[in-house]
Tab-separated table of C-alpha atoms in Angstrom:
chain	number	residue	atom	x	y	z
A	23	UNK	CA	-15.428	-16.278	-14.126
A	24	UNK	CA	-11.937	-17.053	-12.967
A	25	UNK	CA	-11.749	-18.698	-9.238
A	26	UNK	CA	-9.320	-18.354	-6.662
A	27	UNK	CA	-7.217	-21.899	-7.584
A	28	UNK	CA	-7.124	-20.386	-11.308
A	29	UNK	CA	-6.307	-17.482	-10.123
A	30	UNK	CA	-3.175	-18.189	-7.988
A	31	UNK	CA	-1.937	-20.911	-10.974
A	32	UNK	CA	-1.932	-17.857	-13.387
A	33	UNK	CA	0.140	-15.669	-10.729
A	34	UNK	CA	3.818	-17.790	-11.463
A	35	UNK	CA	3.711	-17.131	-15.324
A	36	UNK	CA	2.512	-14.076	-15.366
A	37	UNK	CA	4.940	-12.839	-12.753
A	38	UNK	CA	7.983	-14.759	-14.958
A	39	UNK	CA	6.597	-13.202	-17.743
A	40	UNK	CA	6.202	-9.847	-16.549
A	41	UNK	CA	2.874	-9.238	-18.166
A	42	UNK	CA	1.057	-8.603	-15.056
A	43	UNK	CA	0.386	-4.965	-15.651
A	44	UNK	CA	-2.076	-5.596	-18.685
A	45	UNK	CA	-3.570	-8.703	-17.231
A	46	UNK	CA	-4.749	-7.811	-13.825
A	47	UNK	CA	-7.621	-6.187	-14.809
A	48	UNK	CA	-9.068	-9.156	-16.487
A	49	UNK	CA	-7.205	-11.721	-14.085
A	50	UNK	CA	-7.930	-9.941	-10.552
A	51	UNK	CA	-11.796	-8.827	-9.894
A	52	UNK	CA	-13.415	-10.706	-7.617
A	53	UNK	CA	-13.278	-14.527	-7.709
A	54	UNK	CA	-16.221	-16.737	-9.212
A	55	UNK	CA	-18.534	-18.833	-6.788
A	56	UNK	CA	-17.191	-21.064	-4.526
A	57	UNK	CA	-18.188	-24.747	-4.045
A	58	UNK	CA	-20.799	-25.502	-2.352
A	59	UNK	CA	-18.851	-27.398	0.578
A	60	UNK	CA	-16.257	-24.279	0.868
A	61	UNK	CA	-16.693	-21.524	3.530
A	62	UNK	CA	-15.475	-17.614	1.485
A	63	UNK	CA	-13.647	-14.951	3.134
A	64	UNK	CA	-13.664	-11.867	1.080
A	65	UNK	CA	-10.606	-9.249	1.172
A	66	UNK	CA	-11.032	-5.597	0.913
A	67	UNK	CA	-7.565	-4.429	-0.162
A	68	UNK	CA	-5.460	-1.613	-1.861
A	69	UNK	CA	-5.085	-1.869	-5.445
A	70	UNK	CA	-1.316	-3.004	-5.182
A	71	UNK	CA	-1.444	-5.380	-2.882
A	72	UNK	CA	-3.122	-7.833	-5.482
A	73	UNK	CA	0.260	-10.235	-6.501
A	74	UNK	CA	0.743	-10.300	-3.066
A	75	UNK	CA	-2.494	-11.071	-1.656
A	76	UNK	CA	-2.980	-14.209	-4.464
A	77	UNK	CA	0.276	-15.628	-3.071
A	78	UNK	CA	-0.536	-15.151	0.557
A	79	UNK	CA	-4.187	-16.715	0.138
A	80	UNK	CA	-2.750	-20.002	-1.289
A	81	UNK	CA	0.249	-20.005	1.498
A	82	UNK	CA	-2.996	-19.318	4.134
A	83	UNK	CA	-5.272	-21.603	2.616
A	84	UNK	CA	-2.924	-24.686	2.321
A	85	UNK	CA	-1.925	-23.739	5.875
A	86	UNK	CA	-5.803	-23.929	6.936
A	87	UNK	CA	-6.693	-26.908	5.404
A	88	UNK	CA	-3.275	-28.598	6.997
A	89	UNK	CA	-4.292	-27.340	10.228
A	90	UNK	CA	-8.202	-27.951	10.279
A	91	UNK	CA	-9.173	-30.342	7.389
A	92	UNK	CA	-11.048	-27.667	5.914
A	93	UNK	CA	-11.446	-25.969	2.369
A	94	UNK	CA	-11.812	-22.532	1.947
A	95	UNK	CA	-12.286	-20.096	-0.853
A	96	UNK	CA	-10.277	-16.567	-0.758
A	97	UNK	CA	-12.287	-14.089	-2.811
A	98	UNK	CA	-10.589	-10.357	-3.273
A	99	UNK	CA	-11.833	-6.808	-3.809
A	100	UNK	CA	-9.114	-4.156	-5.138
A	101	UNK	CA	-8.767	-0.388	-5.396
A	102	UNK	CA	-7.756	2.527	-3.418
A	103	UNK	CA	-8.610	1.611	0.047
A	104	UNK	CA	-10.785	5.009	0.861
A	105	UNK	CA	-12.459	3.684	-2.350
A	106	UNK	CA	-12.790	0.235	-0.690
A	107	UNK	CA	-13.483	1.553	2.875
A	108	UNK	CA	-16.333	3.234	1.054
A	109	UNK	CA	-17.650	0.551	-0.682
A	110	UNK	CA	-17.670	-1.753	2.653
A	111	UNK	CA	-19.548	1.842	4.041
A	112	UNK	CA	-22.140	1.128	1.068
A	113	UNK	CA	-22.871	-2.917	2.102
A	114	UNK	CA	-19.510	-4.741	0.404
A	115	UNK	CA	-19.802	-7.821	2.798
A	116	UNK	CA	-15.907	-8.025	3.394
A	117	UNK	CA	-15.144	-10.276	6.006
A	118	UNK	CA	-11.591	-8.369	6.593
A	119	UNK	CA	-9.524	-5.342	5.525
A	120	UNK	CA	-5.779	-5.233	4.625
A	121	UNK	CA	-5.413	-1.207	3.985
A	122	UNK	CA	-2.157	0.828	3.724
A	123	UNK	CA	-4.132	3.587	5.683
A	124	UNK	CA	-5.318	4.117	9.073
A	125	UNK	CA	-7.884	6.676	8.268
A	126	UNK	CA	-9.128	4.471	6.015
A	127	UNK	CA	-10.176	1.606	8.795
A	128	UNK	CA	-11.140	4.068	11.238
A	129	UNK	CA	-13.840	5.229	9.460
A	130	UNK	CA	-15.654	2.043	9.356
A	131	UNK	CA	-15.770	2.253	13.214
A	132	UNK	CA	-16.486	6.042	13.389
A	133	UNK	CA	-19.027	6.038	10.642
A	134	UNK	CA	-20.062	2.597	10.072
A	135	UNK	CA	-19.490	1.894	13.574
A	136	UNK	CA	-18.547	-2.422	11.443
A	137	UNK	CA	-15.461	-2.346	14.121
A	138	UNK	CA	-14.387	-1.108	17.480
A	139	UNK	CA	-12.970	1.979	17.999
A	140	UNK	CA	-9.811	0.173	19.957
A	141	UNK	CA	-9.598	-2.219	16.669
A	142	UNK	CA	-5.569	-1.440	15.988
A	143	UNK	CA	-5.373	-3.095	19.795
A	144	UNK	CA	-6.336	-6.409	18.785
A	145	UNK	CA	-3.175	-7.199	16.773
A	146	UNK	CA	0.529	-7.234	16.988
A	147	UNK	CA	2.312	-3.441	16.469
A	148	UNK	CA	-0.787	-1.269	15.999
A	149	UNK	CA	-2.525	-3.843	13.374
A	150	UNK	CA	0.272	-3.601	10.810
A	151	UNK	CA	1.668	-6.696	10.105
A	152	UNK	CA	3.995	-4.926	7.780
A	153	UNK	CA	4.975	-1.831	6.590
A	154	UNK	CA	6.582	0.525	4.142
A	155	UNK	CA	7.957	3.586	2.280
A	156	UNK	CA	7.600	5.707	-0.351
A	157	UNK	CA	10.620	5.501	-3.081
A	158	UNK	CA	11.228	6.578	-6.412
A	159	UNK	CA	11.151	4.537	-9.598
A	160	UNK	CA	13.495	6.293	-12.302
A	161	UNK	CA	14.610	4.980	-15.991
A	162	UNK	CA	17.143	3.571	-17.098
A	163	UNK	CA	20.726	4.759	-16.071
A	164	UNK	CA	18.862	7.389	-14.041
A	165	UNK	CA	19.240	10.284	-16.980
A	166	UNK	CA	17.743	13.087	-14.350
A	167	UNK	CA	20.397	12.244	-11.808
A	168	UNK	CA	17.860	11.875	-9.290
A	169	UNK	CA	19.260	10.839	-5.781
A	170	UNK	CA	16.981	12.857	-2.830
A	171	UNK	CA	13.309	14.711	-2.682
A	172	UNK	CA	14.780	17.957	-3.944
A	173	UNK	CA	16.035	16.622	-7.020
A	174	UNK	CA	12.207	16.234	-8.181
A	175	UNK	CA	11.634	19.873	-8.402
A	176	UNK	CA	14.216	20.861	-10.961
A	177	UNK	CA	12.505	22.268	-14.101
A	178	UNK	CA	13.033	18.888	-16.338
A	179	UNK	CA	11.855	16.627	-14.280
A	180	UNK	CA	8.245	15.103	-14.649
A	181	UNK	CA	6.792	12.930	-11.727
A	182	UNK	CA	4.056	10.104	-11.882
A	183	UNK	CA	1.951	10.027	-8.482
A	184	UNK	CA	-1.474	8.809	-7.193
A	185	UNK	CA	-3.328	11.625	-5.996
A	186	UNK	CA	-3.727	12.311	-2.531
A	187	UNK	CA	-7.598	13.116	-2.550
A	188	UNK	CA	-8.281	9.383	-3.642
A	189	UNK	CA	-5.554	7.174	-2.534
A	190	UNK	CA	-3.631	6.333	0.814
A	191	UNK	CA	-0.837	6.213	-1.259
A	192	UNK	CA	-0.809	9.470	-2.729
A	193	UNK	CA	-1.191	10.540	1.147
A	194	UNK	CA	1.761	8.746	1.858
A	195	UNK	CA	3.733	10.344	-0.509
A	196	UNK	CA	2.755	14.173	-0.183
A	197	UNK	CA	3.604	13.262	3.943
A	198	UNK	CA	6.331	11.809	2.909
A	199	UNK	CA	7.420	15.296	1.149
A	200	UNK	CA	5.910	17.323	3.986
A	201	UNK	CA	8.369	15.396	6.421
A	202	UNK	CA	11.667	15.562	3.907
A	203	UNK	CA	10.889	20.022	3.705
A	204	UNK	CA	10.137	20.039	7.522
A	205	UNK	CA	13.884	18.101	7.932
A	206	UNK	CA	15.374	20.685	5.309
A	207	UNK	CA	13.666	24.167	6.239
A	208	UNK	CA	12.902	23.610	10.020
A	209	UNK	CA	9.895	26.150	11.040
A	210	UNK	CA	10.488	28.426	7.955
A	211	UNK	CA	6.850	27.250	6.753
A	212	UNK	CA	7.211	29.658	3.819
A	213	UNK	CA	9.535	27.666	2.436
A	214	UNK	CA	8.191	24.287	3.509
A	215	UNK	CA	4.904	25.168	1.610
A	216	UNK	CA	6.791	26.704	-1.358
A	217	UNK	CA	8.801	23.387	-1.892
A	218	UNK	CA	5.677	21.121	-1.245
A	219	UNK	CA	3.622	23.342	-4.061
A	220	UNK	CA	6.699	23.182	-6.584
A	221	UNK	CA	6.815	19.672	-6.655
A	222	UNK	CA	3.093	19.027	-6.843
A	223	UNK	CA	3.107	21.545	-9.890
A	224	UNK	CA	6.114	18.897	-11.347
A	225	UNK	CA	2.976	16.008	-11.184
A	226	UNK	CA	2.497	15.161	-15.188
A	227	UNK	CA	-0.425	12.756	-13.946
A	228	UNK	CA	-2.151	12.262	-10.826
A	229	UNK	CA	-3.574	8.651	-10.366
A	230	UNK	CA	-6.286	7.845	-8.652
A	231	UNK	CA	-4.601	5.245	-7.038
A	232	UNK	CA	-0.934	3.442	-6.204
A	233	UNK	CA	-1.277	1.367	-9.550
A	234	UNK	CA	-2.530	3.407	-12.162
A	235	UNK	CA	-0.050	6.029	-11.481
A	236	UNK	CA	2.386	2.613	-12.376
A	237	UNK	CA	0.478	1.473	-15.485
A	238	UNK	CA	0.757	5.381	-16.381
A	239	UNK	CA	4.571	5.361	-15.521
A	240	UNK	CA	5.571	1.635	-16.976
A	241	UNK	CA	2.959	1.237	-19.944
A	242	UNK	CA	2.444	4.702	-21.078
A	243	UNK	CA	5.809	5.944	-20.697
A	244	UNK	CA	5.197	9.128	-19.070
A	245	UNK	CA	7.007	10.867	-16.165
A	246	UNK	CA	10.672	11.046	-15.449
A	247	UNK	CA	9.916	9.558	-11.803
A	248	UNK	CA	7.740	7.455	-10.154
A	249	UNK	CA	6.263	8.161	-6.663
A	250	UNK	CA	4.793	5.274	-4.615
A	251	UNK	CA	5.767	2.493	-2.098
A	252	UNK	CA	9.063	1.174	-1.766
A	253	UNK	CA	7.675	-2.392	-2.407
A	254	UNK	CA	5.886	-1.077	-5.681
A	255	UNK	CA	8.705	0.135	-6.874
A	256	UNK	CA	11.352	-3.321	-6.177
A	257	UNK	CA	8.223	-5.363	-7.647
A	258	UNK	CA	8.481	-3.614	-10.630
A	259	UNK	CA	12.232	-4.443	-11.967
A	260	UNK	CA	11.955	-7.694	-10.690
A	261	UNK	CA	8.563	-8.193	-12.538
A	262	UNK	CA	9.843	-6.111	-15.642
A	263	UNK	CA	13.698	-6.746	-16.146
A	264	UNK	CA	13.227	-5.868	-19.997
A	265	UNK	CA	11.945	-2.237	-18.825
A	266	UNK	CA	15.117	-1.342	-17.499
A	267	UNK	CA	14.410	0.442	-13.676
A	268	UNK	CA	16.225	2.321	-11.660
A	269	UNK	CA	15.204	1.995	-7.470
A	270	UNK	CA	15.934	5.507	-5.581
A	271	UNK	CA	15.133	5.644	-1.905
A	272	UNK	CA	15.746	8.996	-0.696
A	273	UNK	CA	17.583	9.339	3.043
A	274	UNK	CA	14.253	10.849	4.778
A	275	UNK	CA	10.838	9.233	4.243
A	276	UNK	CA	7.608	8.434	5.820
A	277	UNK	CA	6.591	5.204	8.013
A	278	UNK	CA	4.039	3.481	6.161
A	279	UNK	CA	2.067	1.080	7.738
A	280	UNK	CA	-0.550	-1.461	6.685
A	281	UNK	CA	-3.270	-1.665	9.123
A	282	UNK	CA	-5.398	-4.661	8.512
A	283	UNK	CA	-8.907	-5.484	10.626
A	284	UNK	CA	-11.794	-8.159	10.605
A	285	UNK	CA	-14.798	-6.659	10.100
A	286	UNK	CA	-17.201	-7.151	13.062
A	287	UNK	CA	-20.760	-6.589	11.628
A	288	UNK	CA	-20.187	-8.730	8.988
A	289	UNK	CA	-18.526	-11.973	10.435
A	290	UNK	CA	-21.062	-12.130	12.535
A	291	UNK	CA	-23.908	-12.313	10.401
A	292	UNK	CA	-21.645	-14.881	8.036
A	293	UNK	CA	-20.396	-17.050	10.376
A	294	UNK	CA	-16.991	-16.879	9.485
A	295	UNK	CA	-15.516	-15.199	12.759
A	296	UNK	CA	-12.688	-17.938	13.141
A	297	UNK	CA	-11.324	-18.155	9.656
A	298	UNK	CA	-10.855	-14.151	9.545
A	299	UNK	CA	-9.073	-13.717	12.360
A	300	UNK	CA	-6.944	-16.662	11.803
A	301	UNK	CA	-6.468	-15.210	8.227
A	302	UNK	CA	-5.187	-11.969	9.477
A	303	UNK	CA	-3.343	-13.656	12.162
A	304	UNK	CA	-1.130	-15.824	10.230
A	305	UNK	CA	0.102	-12.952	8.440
A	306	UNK	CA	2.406	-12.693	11.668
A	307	UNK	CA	3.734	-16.215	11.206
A	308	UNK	CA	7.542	-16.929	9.912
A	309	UNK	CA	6.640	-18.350	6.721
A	310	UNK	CA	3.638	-15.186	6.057
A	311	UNK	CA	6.980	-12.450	6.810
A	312	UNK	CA	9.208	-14.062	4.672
A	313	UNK	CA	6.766	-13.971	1.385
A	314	UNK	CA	5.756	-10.677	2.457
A	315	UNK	CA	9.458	-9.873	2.066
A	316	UNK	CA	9.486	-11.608	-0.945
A	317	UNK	CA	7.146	-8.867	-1.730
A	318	UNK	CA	9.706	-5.949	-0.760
A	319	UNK	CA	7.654	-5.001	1.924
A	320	UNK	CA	9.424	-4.334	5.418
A	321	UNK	CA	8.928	-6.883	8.518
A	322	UNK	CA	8.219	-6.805	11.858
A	323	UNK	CA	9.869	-10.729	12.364
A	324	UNK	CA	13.120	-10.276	13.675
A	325	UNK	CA	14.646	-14.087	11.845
A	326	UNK	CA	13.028	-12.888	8.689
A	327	UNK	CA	14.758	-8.769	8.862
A	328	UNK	CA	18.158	-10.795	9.641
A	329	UNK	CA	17.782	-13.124	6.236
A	330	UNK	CA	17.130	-9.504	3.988
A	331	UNK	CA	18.717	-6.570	5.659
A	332	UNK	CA	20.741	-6.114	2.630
A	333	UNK	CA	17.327	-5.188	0.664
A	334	UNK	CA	16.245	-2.332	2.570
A	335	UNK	CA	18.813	0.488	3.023
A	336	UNK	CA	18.664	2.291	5.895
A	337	UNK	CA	16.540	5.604	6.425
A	338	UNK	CA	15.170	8.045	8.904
A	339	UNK	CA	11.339	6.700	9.043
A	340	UNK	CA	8.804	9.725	10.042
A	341	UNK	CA	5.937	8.490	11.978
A	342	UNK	CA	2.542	10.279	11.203
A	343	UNK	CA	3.041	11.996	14.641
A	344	UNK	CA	6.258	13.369	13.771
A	345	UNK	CA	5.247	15.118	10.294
A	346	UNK	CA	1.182	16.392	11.351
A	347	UNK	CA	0.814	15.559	15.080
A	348	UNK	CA	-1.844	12.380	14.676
A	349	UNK	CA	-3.876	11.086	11.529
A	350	UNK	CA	-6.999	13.158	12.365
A	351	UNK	CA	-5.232	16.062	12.322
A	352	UNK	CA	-3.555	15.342	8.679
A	353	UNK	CA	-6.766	14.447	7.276
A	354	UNK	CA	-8.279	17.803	8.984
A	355	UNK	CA	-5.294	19.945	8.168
A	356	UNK	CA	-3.910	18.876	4.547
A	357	UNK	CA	-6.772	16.593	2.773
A	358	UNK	CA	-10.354	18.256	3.511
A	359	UNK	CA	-11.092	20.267	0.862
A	360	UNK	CA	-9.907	23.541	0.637
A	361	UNK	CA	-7.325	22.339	3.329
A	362	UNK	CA	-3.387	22.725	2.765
A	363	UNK	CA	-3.384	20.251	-0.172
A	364	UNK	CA	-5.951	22.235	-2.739
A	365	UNK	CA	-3.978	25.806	-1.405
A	366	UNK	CA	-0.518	24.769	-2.586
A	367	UNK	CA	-2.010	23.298	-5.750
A	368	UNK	CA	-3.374	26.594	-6.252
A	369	UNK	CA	-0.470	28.745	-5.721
């Protein structure tokens, strides 16, 4: 079993190399056993996030052991993060949570009742350290002359996106949509809903989660277009140069953020109630907002948005509020079954 040091001195060449599509289901499961003088922390994160997370636990643990003389082992859990808030539901002993969805840490207060209801409170701009978008990933030389939302429901053009029933990030997405038909058609919800079923009908595959709807795009081939997070889709030219990408962010998207929480219950009963907080903490430092935009993701430091302005082009960013009123009502409205989500699929 690979540990956490192995793991984060495989990261560099496979990144170089960009090979990190077919190795990170072999390289990224959870890491082996720690010593027996090291204290663990386990992470309970979305399935992209892994790259990321392996550089950030080596910039936190060198930063923990330089600050308190002590050792520590990062271990990580990936997948969808309903899939992971489920798991942590079912006894995964996570010590924190670094989501991409709200709903998704709420429920471990309102049904696990692991956290406090007022646990987005506790940190710095609602819990999200950073945050995000949803962007398109096209091929080379952009053949379907794609350029805004409506462009991905002409009748020869196939999109790649996780599905919203299992992933935050197939959520995102489908709000994302919502918002960009509620900009174009105003209160004409005929036409709002008749968009928003045409382009899920243009959905060749839908993923159960951010990554596999990128192994289906990159690896298989499929799709025209690729649906998912702005810093998914930057990662992947920069990872892949050979694969020849194409980055489209359209002018109207949705405000992603990335909640992340230590979990209550189980720090407790582990004893490790200082190194998670500091963990999630740090992720608010200089140094932690410059890798994280390093990662293409979008940052809340103000030093850190000066040094990269140039990578993120400007956009009108819909809050949750704006598109469906609160997350509760979203969830309620467009996800339960039989809700707004499984109508337009079956129109």
């Amino acid at each position: 079993m690979l540990n956490g040091t192995t793991l984060n001195a495989l990261l560099p060449a496979v990144r170089n190399k960009g090979l990190w599509f077919g190795t990170l289901a072999l390289v990224f499961s959870l890491s082996g056993p720690a010593s027996a003088q090291e204290r663990e922390l386990l992470n309970s994160s979305y399935d992209i996030a892994r790259e990321l997370f392996a550089e950030y636990n080596e910039l936190f643990t060198e930063h923990w052991q330089e600050k308190t003389g002590e050792a520590v082992n990062i271990q990580q859990s990936h997948a969808g993060s309903s899939k992971q808030a489920r798991a942590i539901l079912q006894g995964l002993g996570a010590d924190v949570v670094t989501y991409n969805q709200v709903t998704d840490v709420n429920i471990l207060a309102e049904r696990g009742k692991l956290i406090p209801e007022d646990w987005a409170s506790r940190l710095p701009n609602n819990s999200s350290p950073y945050y995000s978008t949803m962007a398109f990933l096209v091929r080379e030389g952009n053949p379907k002359n794609i350029e805004n939302w409506d462009d991905l429901v002409r009748d020869d053009v196939e999109l790649i996106m996780p599905n919203p029933k299992t992933s935050g990030n197939g959520r995102y997405t489908y709000l994302a949509a919502l918002g960009y038909a509620q900009e174009e058609f105003g209160d004409d919800q005929e036409k709002i809903d008749a968009f928003l079923s045409d382009l899920l009908g243009h959905v060749k595959v839908f993923d159960s989660g951010g990554r596999g709807a990128t192994t289906t795009f990159v690896e298989r081939g499929l799709g025209d277009v690729l649906l998912t997070f702005e810093s998914e889709v930057n990662n992947i030219p920069e990872l892949n140069p050979e694969g020849n990408y194409e980055v489209v962010v359209p002018k109207v998207s949705f405000l992603a953020e990335f909640p992340v929480t230590w979990i209550d219950a189980n720090i407790e009963k582990k004893g490790t109630e200082d190194l998670a907080r500091a963990y999630l903490e740090y992720l608010y430092s200089e140094e932690a907002q410059r890798m994280l935009a390093g990662f293409n993701y979008r940052v809340h430091n103000e030093t850190v948005k000066a040094e990269v302005a140039d990578k993120f082009p400007e956009l009108k960013l819909m809050p949750i509020q704006e598109i469906a009123g609160s997350w509760e009502n979203a969830m309620e409205t467009h996800f339960s079954s039989g809700g707004k989500l499984d109508q337009l699929q079956r129109r």
